[in-house]
Coordinates of C-alpha atoms and ligand atoms in Angstrom, one line a residue:
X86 CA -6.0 19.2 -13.9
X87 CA -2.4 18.7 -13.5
X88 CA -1.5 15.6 -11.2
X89 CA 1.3 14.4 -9.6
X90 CA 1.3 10.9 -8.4
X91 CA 4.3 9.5 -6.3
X92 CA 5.8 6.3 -6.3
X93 CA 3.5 5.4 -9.7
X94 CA 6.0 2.7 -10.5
X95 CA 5.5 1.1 -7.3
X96 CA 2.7 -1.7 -6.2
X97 CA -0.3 0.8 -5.5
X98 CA 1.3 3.8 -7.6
X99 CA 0.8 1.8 -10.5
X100 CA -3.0 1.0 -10.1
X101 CA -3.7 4.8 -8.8
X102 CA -2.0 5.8 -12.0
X103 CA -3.4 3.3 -14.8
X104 CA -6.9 4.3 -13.7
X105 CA -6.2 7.9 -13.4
X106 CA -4.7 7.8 -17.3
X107 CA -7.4 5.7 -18.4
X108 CA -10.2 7.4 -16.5
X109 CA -9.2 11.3 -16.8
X110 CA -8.0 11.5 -20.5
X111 CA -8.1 15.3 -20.0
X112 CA -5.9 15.4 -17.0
X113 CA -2.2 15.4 -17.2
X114 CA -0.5 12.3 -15.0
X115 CA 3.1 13.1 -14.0
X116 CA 4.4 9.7 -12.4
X117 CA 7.3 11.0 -9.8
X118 CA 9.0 8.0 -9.1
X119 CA 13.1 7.0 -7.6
X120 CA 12.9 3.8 -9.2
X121 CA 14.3 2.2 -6.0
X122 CA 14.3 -1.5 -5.8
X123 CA 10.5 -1.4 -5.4
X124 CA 10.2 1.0 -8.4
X125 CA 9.1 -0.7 -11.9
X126 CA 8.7 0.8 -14.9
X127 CA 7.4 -2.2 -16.5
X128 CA 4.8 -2.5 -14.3
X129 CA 2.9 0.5 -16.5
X130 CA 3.9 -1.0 -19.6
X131 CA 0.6 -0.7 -21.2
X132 CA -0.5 3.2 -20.6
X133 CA 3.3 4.2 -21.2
X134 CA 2.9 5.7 -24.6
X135 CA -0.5 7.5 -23.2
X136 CA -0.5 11.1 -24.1
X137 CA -1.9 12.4 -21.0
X138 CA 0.9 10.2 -19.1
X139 CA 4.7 11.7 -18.6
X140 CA 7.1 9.8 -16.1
X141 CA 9.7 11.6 -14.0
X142 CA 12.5 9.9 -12.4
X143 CA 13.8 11.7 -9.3
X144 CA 13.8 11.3 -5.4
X145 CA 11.1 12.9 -3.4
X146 CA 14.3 14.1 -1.1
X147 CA 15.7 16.3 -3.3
X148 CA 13.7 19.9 -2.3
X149 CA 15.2 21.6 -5.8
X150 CA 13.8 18.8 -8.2
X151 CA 10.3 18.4 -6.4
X152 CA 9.9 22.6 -7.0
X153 CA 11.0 22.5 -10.5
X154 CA 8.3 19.8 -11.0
X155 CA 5.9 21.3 -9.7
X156 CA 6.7 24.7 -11.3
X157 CA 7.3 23.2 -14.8
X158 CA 4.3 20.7 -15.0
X159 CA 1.8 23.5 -13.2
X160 CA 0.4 20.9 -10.7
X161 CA -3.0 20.9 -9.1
X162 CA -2.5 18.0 -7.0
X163 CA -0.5 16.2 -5.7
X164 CA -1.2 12.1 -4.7
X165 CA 1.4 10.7 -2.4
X166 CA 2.2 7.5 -2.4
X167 CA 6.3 7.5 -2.7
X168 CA 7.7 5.6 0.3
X169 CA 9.9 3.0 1.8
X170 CA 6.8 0.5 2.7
X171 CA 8.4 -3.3 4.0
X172 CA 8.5 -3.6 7.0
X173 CA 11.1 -6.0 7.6
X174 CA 13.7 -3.8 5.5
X175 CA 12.5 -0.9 8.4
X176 CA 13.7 -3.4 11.3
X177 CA 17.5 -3.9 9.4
X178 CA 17.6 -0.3 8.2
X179 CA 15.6 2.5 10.1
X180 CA 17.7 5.4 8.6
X181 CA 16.2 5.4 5.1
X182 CA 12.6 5.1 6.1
X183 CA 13.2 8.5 7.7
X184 CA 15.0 10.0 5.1
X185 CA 12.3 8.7 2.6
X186 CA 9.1 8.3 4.3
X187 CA 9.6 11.8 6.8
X188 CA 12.0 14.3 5.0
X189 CA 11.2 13.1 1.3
X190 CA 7.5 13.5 2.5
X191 CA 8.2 17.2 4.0
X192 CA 10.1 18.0 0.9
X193 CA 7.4 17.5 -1.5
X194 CA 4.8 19.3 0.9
X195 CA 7.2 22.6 1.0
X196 CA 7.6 22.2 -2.9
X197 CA 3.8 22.3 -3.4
X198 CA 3.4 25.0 -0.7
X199 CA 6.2 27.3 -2.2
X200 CA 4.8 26.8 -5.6
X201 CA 0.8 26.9 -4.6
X202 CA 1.6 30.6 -2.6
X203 CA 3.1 31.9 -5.6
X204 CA 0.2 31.7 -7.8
X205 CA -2.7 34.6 -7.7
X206 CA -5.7 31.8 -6.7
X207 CA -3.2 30.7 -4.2
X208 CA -4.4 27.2 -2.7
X209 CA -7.9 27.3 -4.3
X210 CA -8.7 24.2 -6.4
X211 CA -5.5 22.8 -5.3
X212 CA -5.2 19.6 -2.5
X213 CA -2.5 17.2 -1.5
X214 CA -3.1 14.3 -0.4
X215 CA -1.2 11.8 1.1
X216 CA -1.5 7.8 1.0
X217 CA -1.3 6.3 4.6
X218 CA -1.0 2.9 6.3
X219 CA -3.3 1.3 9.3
X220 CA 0.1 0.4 11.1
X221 CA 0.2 3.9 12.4
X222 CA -2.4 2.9 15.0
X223 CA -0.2 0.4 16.4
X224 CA -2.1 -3.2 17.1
X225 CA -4.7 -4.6 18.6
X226 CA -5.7 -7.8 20.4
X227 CA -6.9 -10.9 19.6
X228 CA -10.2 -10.9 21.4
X229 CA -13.9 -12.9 21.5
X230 CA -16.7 -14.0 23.2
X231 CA -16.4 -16.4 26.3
X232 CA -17.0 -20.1 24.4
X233 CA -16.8 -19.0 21.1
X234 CA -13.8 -19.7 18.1
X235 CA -12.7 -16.8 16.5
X236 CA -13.3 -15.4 14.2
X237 CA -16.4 -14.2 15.4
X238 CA -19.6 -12.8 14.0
X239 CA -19.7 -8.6 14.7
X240 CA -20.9 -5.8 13.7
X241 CA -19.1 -2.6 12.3
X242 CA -20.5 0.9 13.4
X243 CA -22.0 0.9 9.9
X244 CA -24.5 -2.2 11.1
X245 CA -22.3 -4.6 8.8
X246 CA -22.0 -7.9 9.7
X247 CA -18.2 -9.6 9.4
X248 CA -16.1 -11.8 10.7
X249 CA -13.4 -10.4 12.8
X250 CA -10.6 -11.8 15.7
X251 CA -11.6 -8.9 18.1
X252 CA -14.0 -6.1 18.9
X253 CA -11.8 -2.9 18.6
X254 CA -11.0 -1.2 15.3
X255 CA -9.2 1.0 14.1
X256 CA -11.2 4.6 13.6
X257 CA -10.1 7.2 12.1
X258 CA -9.4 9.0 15.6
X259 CA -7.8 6.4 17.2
X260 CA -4.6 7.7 18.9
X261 CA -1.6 7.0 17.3
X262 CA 1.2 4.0 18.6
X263 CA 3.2 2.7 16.0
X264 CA 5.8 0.0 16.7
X265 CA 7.6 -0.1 13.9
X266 CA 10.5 2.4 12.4
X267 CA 8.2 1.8 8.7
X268 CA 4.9 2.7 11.0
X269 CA 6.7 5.9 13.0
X270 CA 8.2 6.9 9.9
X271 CA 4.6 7.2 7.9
X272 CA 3.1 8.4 11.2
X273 CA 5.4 11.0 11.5
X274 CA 4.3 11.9 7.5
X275 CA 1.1 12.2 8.4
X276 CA 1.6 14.7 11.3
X277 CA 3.6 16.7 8.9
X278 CA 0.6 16.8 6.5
X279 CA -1.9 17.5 9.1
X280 CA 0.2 20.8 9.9
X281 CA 0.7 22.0 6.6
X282 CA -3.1 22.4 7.1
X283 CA -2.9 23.7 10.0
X284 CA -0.2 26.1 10.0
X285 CA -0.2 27.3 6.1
X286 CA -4.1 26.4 5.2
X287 CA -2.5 23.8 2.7
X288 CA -5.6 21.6 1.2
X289 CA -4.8 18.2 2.6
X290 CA -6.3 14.7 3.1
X291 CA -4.7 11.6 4.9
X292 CA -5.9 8.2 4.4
X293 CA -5.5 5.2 6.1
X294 CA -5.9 1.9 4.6
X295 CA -5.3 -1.8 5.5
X296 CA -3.1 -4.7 3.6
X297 CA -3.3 -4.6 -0.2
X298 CA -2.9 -7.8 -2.3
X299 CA -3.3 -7.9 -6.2
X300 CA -1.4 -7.9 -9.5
X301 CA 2.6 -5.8 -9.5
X302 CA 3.0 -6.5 -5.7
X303 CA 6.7 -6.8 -5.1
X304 CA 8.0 -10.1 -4.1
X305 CA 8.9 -9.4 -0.6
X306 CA 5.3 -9.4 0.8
X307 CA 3.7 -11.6 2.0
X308 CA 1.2 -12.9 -0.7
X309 CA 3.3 -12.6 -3.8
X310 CA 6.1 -14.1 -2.1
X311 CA 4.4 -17.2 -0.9
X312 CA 2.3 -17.6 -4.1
X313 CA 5.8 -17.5 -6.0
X314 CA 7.5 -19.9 -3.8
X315 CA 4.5 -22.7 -4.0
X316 CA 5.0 -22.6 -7.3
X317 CA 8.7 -23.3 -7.6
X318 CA 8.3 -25.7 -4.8
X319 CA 10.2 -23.6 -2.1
X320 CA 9.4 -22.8 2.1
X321 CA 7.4 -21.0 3.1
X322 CA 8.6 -19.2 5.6
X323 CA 5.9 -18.4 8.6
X324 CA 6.6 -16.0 11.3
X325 CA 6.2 -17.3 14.9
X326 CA 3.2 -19.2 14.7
X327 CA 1.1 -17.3 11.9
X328 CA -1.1 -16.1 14.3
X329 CA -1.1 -12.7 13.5
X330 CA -3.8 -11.2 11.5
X331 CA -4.3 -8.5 8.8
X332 CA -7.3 -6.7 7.0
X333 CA -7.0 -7.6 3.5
X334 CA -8.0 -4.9 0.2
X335 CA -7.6 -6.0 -3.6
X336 CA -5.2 -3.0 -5.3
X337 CA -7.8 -1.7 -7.3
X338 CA -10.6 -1.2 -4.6
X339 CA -7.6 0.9 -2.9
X340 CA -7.2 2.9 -6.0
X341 CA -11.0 3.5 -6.9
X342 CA -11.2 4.5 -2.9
X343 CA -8.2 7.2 -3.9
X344 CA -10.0 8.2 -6.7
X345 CA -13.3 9.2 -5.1
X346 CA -11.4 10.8 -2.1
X347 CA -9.3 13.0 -4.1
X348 CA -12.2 14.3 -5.9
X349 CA -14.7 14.2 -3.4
X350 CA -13.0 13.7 0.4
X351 CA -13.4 17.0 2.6
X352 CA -10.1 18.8 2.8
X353 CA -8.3 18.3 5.8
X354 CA -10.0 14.6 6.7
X355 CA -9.3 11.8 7.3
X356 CA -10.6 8.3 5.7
X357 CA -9.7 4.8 6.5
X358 CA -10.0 2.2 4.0
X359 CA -10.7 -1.7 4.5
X360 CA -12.7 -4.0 3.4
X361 CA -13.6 -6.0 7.0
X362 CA -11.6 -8.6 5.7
X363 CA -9.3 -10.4 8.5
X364 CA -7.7 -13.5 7.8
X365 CA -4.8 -14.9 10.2
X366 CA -1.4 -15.3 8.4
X367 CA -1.7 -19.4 8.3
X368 CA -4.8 -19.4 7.2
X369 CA -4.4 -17.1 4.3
X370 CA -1.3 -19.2 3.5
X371 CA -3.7 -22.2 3.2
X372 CA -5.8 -20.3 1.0
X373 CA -2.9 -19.8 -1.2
X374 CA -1.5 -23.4 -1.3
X375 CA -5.2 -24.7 -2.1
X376 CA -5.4 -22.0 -4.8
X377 CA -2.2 -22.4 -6.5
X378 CA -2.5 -26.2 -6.1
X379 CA -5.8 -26.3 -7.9
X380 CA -5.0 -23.7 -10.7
X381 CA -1.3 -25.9 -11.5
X382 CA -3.5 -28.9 -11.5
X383 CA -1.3 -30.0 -8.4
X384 CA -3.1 -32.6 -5.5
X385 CA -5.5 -30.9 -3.1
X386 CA -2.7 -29.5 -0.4
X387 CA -0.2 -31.3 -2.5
X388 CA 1.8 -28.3 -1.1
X389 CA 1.2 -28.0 2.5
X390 CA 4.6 -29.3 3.7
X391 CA 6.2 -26.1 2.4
X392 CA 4.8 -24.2 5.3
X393 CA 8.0 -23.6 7.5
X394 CA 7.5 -21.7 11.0
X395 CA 10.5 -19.6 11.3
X396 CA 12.0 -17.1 14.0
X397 CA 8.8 -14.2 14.3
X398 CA 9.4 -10.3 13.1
X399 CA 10.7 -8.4 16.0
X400 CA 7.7 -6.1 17.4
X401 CA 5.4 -8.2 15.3
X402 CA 1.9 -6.6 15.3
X403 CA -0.4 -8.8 16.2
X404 CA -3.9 -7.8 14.7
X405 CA -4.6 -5.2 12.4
X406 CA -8.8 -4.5 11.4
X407 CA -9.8 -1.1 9.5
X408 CA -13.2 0.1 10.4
X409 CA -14.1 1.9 6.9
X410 CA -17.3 3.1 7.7
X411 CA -16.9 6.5 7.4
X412 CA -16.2 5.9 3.8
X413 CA -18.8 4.2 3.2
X414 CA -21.4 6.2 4.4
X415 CA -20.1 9.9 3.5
X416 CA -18.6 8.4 0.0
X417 CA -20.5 5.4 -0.9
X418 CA -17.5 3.5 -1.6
X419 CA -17.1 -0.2 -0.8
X420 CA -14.8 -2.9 -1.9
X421 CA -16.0 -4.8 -5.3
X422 CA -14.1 -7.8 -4.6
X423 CA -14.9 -10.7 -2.4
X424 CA -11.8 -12.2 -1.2
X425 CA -12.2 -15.2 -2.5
X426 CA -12.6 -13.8 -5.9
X427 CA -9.5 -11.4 -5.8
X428 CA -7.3 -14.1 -4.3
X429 CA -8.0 -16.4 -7.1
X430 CA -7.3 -13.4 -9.6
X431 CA -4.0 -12.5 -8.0
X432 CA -3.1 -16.1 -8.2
X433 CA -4.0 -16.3 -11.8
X434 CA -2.2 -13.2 -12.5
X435 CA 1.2 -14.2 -10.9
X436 CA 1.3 -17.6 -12.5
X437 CA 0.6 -16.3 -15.9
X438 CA 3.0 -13.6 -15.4
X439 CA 6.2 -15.6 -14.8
X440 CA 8.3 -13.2 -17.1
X441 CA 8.2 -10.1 -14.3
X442 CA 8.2 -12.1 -11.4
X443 CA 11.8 -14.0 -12.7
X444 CA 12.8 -10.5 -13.7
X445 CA 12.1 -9.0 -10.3
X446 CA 13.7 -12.2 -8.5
X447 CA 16.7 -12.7 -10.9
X448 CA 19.8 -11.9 -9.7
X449 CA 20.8 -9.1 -11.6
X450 CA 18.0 -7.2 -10.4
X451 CA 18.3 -8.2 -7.2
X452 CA 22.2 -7.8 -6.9
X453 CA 21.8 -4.2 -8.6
X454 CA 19.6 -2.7 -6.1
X455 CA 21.3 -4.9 -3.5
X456 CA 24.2 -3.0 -4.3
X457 CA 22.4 0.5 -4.6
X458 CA 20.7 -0.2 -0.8
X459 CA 23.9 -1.3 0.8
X460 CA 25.5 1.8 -0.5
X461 CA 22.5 4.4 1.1
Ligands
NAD624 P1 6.0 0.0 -3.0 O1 7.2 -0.3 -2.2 O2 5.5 -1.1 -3.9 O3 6.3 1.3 -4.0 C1 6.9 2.4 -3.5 C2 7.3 3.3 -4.7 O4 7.9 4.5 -4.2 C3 8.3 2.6 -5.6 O5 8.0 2.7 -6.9 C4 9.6 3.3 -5.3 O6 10.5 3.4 -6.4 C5 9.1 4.7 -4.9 N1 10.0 5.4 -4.1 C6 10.6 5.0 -2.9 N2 11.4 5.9 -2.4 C7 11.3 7.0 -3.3 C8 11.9 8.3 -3.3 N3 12.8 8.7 -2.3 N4 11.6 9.2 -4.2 C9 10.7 8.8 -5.2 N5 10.1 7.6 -5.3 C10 10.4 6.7 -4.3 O7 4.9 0.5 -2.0 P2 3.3 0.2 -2.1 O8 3.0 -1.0 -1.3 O9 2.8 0.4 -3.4 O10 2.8 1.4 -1.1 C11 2.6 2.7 -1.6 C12 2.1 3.6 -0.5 O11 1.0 3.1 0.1 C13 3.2 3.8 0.6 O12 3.2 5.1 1.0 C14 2.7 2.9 1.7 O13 3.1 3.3 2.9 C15 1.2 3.0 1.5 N6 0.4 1.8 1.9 C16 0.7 0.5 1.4 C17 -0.1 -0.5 1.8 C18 0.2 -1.9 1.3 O14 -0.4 -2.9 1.7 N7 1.2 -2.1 0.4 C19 -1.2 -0.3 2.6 C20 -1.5 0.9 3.1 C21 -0.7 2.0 2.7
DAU625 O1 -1.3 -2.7 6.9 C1 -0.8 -2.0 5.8 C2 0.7 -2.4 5.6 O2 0.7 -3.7 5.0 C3 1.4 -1.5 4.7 O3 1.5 -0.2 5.3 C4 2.8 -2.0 4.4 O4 3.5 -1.1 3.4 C5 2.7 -3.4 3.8 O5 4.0 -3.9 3.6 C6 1.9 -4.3 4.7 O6 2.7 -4.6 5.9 P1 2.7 -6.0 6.6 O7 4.0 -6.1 7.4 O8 1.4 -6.4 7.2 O9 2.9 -6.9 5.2 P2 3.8 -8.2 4.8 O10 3.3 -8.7 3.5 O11 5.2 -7.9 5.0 O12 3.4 -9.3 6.0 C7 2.0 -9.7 6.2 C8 2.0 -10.6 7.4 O13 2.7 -11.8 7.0 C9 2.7 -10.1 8.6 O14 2.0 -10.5 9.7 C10 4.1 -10.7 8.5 C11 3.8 -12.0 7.9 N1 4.9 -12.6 7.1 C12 5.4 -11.8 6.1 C13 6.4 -12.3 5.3 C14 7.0 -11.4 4.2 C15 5.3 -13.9 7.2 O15 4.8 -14.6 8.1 N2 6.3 -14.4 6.4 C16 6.9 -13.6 5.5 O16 7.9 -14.1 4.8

């Protein structure tokens, strides 16, 4: 097969693509990537000179360049993960989440359907599928038993037992309320790869999946970003009252999950992926000030004084929790990490990577794609 992964040189791009390379060593793996502030090459340093990988730099917007990529490189499949995805650069600039996240989006899927219908099998063997957030089902409450401290012991519709802040979940038909331009703007992707399906009989599938924390996570988020600042001693900056909760998935139990859906996942589905994992913001900050404290040799908490409670995201969403069941029961997947186990990996990769996190924070990285944003 010939595949074409977007945004490759991003965060999760880069984990979907190192496996693919490594796993599939008789597919091709064309990495479509802008190389916008978010985009780095250098995050795929090690599988660059692979023979079954080729990198492309070009925008998902431009309509010409997606068909003469997928006309040139013959492509079977597309995996879409290309996208504006911070949420606080959505709140300051709306316009180019649409322009990436909804129009880049439908230019890829009339690319693949121009060149799919051209060919004699047509759309047989051929799927597209496109990478998702849980923010597109909006928010939920914080919600538990009468007398008892969340979180709380539940139970999943698979019988699991986790902890959680609340009884509702996200399923994979829960209607659709997203608060944020980032969350419309992927929301209104996924309608337009719904009715690709359903108008042309494109092969699609839409996943959903929760926070992801790991290894090549760009600096703005929330883990990397705190995790870099304990180190160099710097606040920590809380929003509201680090209440708010999120599901949390290690990278590379996102990317095996893509893996297994784009082989196996029924054509126009729909999967959510999570790992019942909720932590509240201040508590996974904690969990990072213990951890970097005790892997720099620092006192226990030596650190805790960086924690800063600033002014809160406008439209903050309070809870976020996947309910992955579906996905575990059709596809036997489930995460391989415990939390505890992936945090203290992340921790251990960011401190002994030092050399791309000052070259992602230094300022002439930052000022050149400060300057390139300002000008869009
Ligand atoms: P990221 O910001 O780290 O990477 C995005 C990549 O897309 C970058 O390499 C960037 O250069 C590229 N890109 C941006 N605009 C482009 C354009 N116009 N043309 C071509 N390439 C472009 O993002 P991420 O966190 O890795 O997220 C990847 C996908 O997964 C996104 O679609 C996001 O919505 C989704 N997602 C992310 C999470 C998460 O926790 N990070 C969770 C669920 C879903
Ligand atoms: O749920 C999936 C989504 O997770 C993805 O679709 C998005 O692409 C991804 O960015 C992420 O969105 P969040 O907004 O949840 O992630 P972020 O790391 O920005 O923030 C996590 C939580 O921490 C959120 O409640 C806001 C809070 N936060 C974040 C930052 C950057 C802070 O309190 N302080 C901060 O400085």
């Amino acid at each position: 097969m010939n595949i074409l992964i977007t945004g490759g040189a991003g965060f999760i791009g880069s984990h979907v693509v190192r496996l693919f390379v490594t796993k599939y060593k008789d597919y091709k793996i064309v990495n479509l990537d802008k190389l916008t502030y978010a985009g780095n090459l250098a995050n795929l340093k090690d599988i660059e000179d692979c023979p079954n990988y080729k990198f492309v730099k070009a925008d998902i917007c431009d309509y010409e360049a997606m068909c003469r990529v997928m006309r040139e490189e013959q492509i079977d499949g597309v995996i879409h993960l290309a996208a504006e995805s911070h949420v606080d650069r959505s709140i300051r600039d709306p316009f180019t989440f649409a322009r990436t996240n909804v129009m880049g989006t439908l230019s890829l899927l009339q690319a693949a359907k121009v060149y799919w219908e051209s060919l004699p099998g047509g759309y047989a063997g051929k799927r597209f599928y496109h990478i998702s957030t849980d923010e597109v089902y909006g928010a939920l409450e914080l919600t538990h038993p009468k007398g008892i401290e969340p979180p709380f012991t539940t139970k999943a519709s698979s019988g699991q037992h986790h902890l959680a802040y609340g009884d509702q979940f996200f399923l994979e038909d829960t209607k659709y309320q997203p608060h944020s331009p980032y969350s419309a703007s992927k929301a209104s992707s996924d309608h337009f790869v719904r009715a690709y399906h359903d108008t042309y009989g494109m092969p699609t599938i839409v996943t959903n999946c929760s926070n992801n924390y790991g290894p090549y996570q760009f600096p703005e988020k929330l883990i990397p970003l705190f995790i870099n600042n304990i180190c160099h001693k710097k606040p920590l900056p809380v929003y509201g009252k680090g209440e708010n909760v999120r599901d949390w998935l290690y990278v590379e139990d996102h990317a095996r999950a893509i893996d297994l859906i784009f082989h196996k996942g029924r054509i126009a589905d729909t999967y959510n992926i999570g790992g019942f994992n909720e932590w509240k913001n201040i508590d996974i900050v904690k969990v990072l000030i213990k951890t970097v404290d005790r892997v720099l040799g620092r006192g226990e908490f030596e650190d805790l004084n960086l924690i800063t409670y600033v002014t809160d995201r406008q439209g903050h969403d309070l809870r976020y929790a996947i309910d992955s069941t579906k996905l575990q029961k059709e596809l036997g997947w489930e995460p391989s990490l415990q939390f505890e186990e992936g945090i203290e990996k992340t921790v251990r990769w960011y401190l002994d990577n030092q050399k791309w996190m000052d070259n992602v924070t230094s300022g002439d990285y930052q000022r050149y794609y400060e300057e390139m944003y300002a000008k869009r």
